[in-house]
CSV table of C-alpha atoms and ligand atoms in Angstrom, one decimal:
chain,number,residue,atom,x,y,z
C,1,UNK,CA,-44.4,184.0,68.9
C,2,UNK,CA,-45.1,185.4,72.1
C,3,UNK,CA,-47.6,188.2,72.9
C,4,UNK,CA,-44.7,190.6,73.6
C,5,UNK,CA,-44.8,194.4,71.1
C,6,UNK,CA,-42.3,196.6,71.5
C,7,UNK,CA,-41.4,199.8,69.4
C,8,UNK,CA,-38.4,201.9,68.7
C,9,UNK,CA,-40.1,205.4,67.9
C,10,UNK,CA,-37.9,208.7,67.0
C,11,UNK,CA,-38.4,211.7,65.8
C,12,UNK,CA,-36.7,212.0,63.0
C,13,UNK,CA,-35.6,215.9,63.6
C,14,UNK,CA,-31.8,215.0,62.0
C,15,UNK,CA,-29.6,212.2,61.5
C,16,UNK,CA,-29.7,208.9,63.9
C,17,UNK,CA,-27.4,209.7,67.0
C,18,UNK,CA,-25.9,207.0,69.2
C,19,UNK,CA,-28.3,207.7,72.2
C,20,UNK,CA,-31.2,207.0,69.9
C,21,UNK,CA,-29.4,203.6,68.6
C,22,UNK,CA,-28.8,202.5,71.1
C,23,UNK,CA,-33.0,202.7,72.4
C,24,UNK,CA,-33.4,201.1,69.2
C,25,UNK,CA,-31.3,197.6,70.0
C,26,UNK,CA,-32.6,197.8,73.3
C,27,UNK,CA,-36.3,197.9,72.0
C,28,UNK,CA,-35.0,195.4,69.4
C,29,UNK,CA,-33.4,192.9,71.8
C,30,UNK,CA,-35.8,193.1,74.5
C,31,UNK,CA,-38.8,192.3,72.2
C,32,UNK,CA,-36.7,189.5,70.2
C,33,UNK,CA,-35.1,187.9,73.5
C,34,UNK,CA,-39.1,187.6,74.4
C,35,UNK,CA,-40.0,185.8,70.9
C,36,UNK,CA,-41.7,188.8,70.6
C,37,UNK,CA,-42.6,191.5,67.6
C,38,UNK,CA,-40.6,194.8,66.7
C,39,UNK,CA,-42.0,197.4,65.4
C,40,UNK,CA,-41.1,200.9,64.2
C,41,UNK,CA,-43.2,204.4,64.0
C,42,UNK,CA,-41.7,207.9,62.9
C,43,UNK,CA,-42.7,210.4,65.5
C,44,UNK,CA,-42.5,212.9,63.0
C,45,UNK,CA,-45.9,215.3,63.8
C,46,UNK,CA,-43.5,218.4,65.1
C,47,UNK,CA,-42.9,219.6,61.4
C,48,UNK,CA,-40.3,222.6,62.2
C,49,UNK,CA,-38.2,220.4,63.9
C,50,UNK,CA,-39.0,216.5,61.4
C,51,UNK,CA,-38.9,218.5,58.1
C,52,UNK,CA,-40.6,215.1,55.6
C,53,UNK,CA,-37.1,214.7,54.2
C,54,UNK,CA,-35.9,213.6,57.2
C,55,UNK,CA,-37.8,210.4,57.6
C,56,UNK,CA,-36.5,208.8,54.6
C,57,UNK,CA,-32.9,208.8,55.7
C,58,UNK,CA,-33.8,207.8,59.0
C,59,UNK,CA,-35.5,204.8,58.2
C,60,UNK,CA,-32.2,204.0,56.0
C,61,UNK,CA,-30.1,203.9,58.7
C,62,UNK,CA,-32.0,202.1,61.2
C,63,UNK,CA,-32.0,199.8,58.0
C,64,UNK,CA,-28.2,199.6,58.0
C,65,UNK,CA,-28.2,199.2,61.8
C,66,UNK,CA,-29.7,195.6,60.7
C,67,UNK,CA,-33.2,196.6,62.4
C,68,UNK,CA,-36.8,196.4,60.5
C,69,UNK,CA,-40.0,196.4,61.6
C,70,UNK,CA,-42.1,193.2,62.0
C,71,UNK,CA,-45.4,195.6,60.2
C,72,UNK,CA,-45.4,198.5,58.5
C,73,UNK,CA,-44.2,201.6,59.4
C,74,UNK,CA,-46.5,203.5,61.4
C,75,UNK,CA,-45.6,207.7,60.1
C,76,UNK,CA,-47.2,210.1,62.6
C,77,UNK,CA,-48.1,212.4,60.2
C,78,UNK,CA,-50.4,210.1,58.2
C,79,UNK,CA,-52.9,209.6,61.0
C,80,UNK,CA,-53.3,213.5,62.0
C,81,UNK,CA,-57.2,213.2,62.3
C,82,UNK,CA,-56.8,210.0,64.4
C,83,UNK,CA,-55.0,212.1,67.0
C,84,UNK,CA,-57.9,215.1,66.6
C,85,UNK,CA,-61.1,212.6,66.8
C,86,UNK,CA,-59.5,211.1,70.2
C,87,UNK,CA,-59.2,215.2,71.3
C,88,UNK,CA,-62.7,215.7,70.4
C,89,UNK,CA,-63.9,212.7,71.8
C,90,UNK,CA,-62.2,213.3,75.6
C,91,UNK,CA,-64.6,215.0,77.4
C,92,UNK,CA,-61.8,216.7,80.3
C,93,UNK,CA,-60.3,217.9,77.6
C,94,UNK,CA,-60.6,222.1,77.2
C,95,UNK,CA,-59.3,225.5,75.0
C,96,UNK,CA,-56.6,227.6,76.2
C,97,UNK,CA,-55.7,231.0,75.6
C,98,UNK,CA,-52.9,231.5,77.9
C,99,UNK,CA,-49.5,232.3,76.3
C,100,UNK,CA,-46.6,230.7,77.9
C,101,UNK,CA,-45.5,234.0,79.4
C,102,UNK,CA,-49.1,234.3,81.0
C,103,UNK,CA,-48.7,230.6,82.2
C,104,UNK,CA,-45.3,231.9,84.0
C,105,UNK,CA,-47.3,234.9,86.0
C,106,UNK,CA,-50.5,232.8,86.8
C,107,UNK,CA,-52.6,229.4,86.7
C,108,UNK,CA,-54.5,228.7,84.0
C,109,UNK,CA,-58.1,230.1,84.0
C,110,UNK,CA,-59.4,228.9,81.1
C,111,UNK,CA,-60.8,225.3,82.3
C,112,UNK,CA,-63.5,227.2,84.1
C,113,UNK,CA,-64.0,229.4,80.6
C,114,UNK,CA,-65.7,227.0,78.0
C,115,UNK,CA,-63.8,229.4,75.2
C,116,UNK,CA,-64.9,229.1,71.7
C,117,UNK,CA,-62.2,228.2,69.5
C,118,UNK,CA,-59.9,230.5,68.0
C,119,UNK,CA,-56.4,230.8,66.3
C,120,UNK,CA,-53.4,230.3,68.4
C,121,UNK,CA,-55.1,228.2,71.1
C,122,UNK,CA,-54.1,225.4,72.7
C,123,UNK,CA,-56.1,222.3,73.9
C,124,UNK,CA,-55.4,221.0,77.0
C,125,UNK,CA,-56.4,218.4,79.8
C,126,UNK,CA,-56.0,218.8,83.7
C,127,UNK,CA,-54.8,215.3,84.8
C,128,UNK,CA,-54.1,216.5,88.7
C,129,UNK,CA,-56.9,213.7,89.8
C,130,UNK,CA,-56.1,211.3,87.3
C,131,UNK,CA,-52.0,211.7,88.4
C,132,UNK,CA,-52.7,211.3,92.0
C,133,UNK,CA,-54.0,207.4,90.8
C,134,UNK,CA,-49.9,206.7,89.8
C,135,UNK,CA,-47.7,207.7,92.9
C,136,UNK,CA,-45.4,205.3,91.4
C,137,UNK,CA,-44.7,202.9,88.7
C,138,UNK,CA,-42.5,199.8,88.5
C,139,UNK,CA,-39.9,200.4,85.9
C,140,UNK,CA,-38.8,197.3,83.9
C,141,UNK,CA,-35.4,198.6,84.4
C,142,UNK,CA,-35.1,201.5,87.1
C,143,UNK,CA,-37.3,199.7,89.5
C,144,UNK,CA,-39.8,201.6,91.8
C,145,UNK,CA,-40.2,205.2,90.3
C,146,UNK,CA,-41.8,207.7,92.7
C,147,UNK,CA,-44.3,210.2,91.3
C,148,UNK,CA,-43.1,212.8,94.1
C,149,UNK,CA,-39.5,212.4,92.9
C,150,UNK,CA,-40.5,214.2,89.6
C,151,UNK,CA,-43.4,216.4,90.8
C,152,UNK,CA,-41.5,219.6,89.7
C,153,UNK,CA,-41.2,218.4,86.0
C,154,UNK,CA,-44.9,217.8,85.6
C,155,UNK,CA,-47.6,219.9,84.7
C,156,UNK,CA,-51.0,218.5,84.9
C,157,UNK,CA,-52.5,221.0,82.4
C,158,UNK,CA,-51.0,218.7,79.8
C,159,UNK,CA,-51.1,220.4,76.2
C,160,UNK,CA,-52.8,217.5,73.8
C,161,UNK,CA,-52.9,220.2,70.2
C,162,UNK,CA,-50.2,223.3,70.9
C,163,UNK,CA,-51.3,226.8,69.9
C,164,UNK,CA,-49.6,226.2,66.4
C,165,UNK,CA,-51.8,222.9,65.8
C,166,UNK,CA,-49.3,220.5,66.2
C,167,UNK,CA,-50.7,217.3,68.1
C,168,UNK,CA,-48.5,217.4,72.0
C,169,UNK,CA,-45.9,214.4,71.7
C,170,UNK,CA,-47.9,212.6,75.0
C,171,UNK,CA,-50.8,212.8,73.3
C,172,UNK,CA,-49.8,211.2,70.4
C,173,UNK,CA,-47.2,208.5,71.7
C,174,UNK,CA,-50.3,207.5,73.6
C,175,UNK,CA,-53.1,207.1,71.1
C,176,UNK,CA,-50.1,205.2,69.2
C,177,UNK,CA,-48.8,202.7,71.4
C,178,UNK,CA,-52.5,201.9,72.3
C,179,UNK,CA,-53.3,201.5,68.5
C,180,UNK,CA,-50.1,199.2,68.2
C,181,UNK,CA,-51.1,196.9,71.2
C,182,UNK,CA,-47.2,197.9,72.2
C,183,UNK,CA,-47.3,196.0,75.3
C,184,UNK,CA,-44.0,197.2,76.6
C,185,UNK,CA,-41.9,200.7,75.9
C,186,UNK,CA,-38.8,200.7,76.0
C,187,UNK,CA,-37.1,204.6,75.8
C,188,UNK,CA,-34.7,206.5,77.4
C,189,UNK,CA,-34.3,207.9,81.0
C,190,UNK,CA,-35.4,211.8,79.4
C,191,UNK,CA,-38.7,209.7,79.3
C,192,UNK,CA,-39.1,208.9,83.0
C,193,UNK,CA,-41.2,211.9,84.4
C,194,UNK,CA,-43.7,211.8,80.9
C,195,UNK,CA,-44.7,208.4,82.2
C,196,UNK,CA,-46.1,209.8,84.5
C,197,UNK,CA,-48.1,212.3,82.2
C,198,UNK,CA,-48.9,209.4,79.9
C,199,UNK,CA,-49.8,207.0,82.7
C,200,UNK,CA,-53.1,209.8,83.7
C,201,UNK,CA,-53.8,210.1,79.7
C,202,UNK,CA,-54.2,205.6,79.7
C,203,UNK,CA,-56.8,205.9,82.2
C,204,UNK,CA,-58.5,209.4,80.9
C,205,UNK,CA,-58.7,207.1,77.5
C,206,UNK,CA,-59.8,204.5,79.1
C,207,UNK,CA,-56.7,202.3,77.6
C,208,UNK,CA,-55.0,199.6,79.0
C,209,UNK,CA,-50.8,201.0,79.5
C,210,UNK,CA,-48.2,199.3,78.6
C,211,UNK,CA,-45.2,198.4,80.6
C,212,UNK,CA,-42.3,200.6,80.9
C,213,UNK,CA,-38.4,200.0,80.7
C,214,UNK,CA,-35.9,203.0,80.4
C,215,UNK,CA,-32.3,203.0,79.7
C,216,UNK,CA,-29.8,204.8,80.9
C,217,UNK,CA,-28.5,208.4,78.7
C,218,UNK,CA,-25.2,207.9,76.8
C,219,UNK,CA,-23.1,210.8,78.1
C,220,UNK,CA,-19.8,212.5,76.6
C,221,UNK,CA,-17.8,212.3,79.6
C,222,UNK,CA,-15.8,215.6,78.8
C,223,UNK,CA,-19.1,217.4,78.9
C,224,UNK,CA,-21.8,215.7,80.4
C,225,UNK,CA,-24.2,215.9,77.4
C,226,UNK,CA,-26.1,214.0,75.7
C,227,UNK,CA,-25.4,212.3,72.2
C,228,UNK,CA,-28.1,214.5,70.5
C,229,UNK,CA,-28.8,217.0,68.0
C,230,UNK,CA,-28.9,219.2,70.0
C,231,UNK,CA,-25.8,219.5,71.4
C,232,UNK,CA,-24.1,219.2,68.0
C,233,UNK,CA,-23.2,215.2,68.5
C,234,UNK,CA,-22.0,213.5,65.2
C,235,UNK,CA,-24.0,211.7,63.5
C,236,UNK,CA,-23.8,207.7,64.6
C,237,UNK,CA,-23.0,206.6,61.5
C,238,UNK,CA,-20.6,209.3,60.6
C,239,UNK,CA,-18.6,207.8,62.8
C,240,UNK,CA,-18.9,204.1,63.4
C,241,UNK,CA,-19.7,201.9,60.3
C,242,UNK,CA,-22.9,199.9,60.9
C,243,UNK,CA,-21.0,196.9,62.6
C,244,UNK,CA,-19.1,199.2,65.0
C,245,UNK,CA,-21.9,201.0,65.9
C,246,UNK,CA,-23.8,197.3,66.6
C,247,UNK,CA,-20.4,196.5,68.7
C,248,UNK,CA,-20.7,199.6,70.5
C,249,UNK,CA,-24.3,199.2,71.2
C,250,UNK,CA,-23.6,195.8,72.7
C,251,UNK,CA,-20.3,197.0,74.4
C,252,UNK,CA,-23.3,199.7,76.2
C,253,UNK,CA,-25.8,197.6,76.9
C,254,UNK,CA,-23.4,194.8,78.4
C,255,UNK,CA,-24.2,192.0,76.2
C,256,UNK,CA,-21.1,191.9,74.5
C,257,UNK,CA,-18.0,193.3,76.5
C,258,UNK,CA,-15.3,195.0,74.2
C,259,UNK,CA,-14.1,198.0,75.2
C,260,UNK,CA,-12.0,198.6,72.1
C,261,UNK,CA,-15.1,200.3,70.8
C,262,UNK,CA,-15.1,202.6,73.5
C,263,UNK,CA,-11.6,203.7,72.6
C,264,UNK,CA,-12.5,203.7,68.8
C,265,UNK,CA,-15.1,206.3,69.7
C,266,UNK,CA,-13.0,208.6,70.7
C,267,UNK,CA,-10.3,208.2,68.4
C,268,UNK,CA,-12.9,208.9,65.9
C,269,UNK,CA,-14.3,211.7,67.9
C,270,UNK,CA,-11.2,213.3,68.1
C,271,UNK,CA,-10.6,213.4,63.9
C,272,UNK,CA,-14.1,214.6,63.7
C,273,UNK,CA,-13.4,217.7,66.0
C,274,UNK,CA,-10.5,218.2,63.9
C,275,UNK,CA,-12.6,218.5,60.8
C,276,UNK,CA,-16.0,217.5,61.0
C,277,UNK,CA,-16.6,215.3,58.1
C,278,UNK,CA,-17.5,211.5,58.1
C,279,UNK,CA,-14.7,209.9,59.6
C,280,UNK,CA,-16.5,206.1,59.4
C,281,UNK,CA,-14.8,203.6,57.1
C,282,UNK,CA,-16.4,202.6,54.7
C,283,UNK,CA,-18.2,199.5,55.3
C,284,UNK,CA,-16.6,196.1,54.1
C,285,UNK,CA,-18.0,193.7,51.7
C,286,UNK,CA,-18.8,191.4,54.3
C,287,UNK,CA,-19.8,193.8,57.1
C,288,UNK,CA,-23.9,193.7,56.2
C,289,UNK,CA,-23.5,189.5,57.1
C,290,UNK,CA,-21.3,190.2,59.8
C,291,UNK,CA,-23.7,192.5,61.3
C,292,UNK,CA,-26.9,190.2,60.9
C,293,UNK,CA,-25.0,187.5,62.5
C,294,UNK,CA,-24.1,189.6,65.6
C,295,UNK,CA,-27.4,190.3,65.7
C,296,UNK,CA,-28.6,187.0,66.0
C,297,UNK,CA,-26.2,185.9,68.7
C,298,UNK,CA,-27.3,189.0,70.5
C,299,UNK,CA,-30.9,188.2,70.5
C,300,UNK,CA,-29.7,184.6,72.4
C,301,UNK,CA,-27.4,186.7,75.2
C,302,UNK,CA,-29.4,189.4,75.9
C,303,UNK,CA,-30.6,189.3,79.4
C,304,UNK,CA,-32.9,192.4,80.4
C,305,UNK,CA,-31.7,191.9,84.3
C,306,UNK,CA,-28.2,193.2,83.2
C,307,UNK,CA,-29.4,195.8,81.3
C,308,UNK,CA,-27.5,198.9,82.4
C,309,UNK,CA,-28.5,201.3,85.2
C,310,UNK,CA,-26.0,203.8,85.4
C,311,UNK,CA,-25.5,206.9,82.8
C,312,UNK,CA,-23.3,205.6,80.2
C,313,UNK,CA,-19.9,207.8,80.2
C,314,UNK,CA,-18.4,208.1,76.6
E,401,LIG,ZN1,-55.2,228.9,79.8
């Protein structure tokens, strides 16, 4: 086994959508093309949005997707005090008063302030010097990414605890990849201008980063939008069986051409508009070995140089 560890990590805020499966193949793939190890973690520390029943049903359909992880699961929400002892123990690290409709009128103050804690604050970190040290990094995918491309998305008074306690998703994906000795992420493209962020928090922590990779977004051509939740996407795997979905993942990722999948999409798109219901087969007796075998043969003809660059249309 090589010295390869790569993750899939969602949140589980709903049901698995096709944008998030197919991050999870491509983590798959790229750590099992490199004899390397898999492993899975449920990002699941925003409570409103990952109610705790969520997770369950998540982790059963990356199970049906054929995908398990090499060690044990690592859930977010069991470590809570991990995430608030490396807070506590990062010295740049300072309270925060400001609402965000202060933060829209005028800088931040409050580094200067040394406030004593309160309710509703936030804890935060300025990571403007600590930036400047990554005008660029070398995706495994994208190439060359310039710091200056994203400037406007970034906001160096990164919030580590938001003023409702919940531990900041940076903060977190940060002190967990670290404690997994991931050695490579692979995400999606939504991710590219938090590397950034995350790259500042590895040094401030004194951690070693990992690699990054990012794939392309899966777009609904009629729309533009993402596969997600959040703009009321089907669930994955109310509409492709397991195998399908596989197929279609492969079909994406151009390790298996078939565009017939492509078409089934929207064939089954177009009955779930109709009436949104499942609209998935159900699965044939054979499809779990099917599925495992495809797999497999994957894993031999992946080849990360012909991963795909372009937004995927749908
Ligand atoms: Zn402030």
């Amino acid at each position: 086994m090589s010295d390869y560890r790569g993750r899939f990590a969602p949140s589980p805020s709903g049901r698995l959508h096709l944008g998030s499966a197919l991050i999870a193949y491509g983590s798959y793939l790229k750590a099992k093309a490199s004899g390397g190890t898999f492993l899975l973690r449920i990002e699941d520390l925003d409570r409103p949005r990952c109610p705790q029943a969520n997770t369950p049903i998540m982790l059963e359909e990356i199970k049906r997707l054929g995908l398990s992880s090499d060690e044990p699961v690592l859930i977010q929400s069991e470590h809570e005090q991990d995430y608030l002892n490396t807070i506590a123990a990062l010295p740049q690290a300072y309270r925060c008063n400001c609402t965000r409709a202060l933060l829209k009128e005028r800088p931040c103050p409050c580094q200067k302030l040394h406030l004593a804690p309160a309710e509703h604050q936030s804890i935060r970190v300025d990571l403007t010097s600590a930036l400047a040290a990554h005008p660029y990094f070398n995706d495994g995918n994208f190439g060359l990414i310039k710091q200056a491309d994203y400037s406007h998305e970034l906001n160096p008074n990164l919030v580590l605890k938001r003023s409702d306690d919940i531990i900041a998703y940076n903060l977190a994906v940060v002190v967990d990849d670290h404690r997994q000795g991931i050695t490579e992420v692979v995400r999606g493209a939504d991710m590219l201008s938090a590397t950034f962020l995350q790259l500042a928090l590895y040094d401030l922590l004194g951690y070693q980063a990992p690699t990054f990779c990012h794939l392309p977004l899966v777009l609904e051509e009629s729309t533009g939008h993402k596969f997600s939740k959040q703009n009321h996407a089907p669930a994955l795997l109310d509409l492709l069986t397991p195998y399908e979905a596989l197929k279609l993942c492969l079909h994406l990722l151009q390790v298996q051409t078939d565009p017939s999948m492509v078409t089934l999409v929207h064939e089954r798109l177009s009955a779930y508009r109709t009436k949104p219901h499942c609209v998935a087969p159900q699965p044939s007796t054979q499809e779990a070995e099917l599925l495992t075998a495809l797999l497999h043969q994957a894993v031999t003809r992946f080849d990360p140089q012909t991963m795909p660059r372009q937004a995927l249309m749908l």
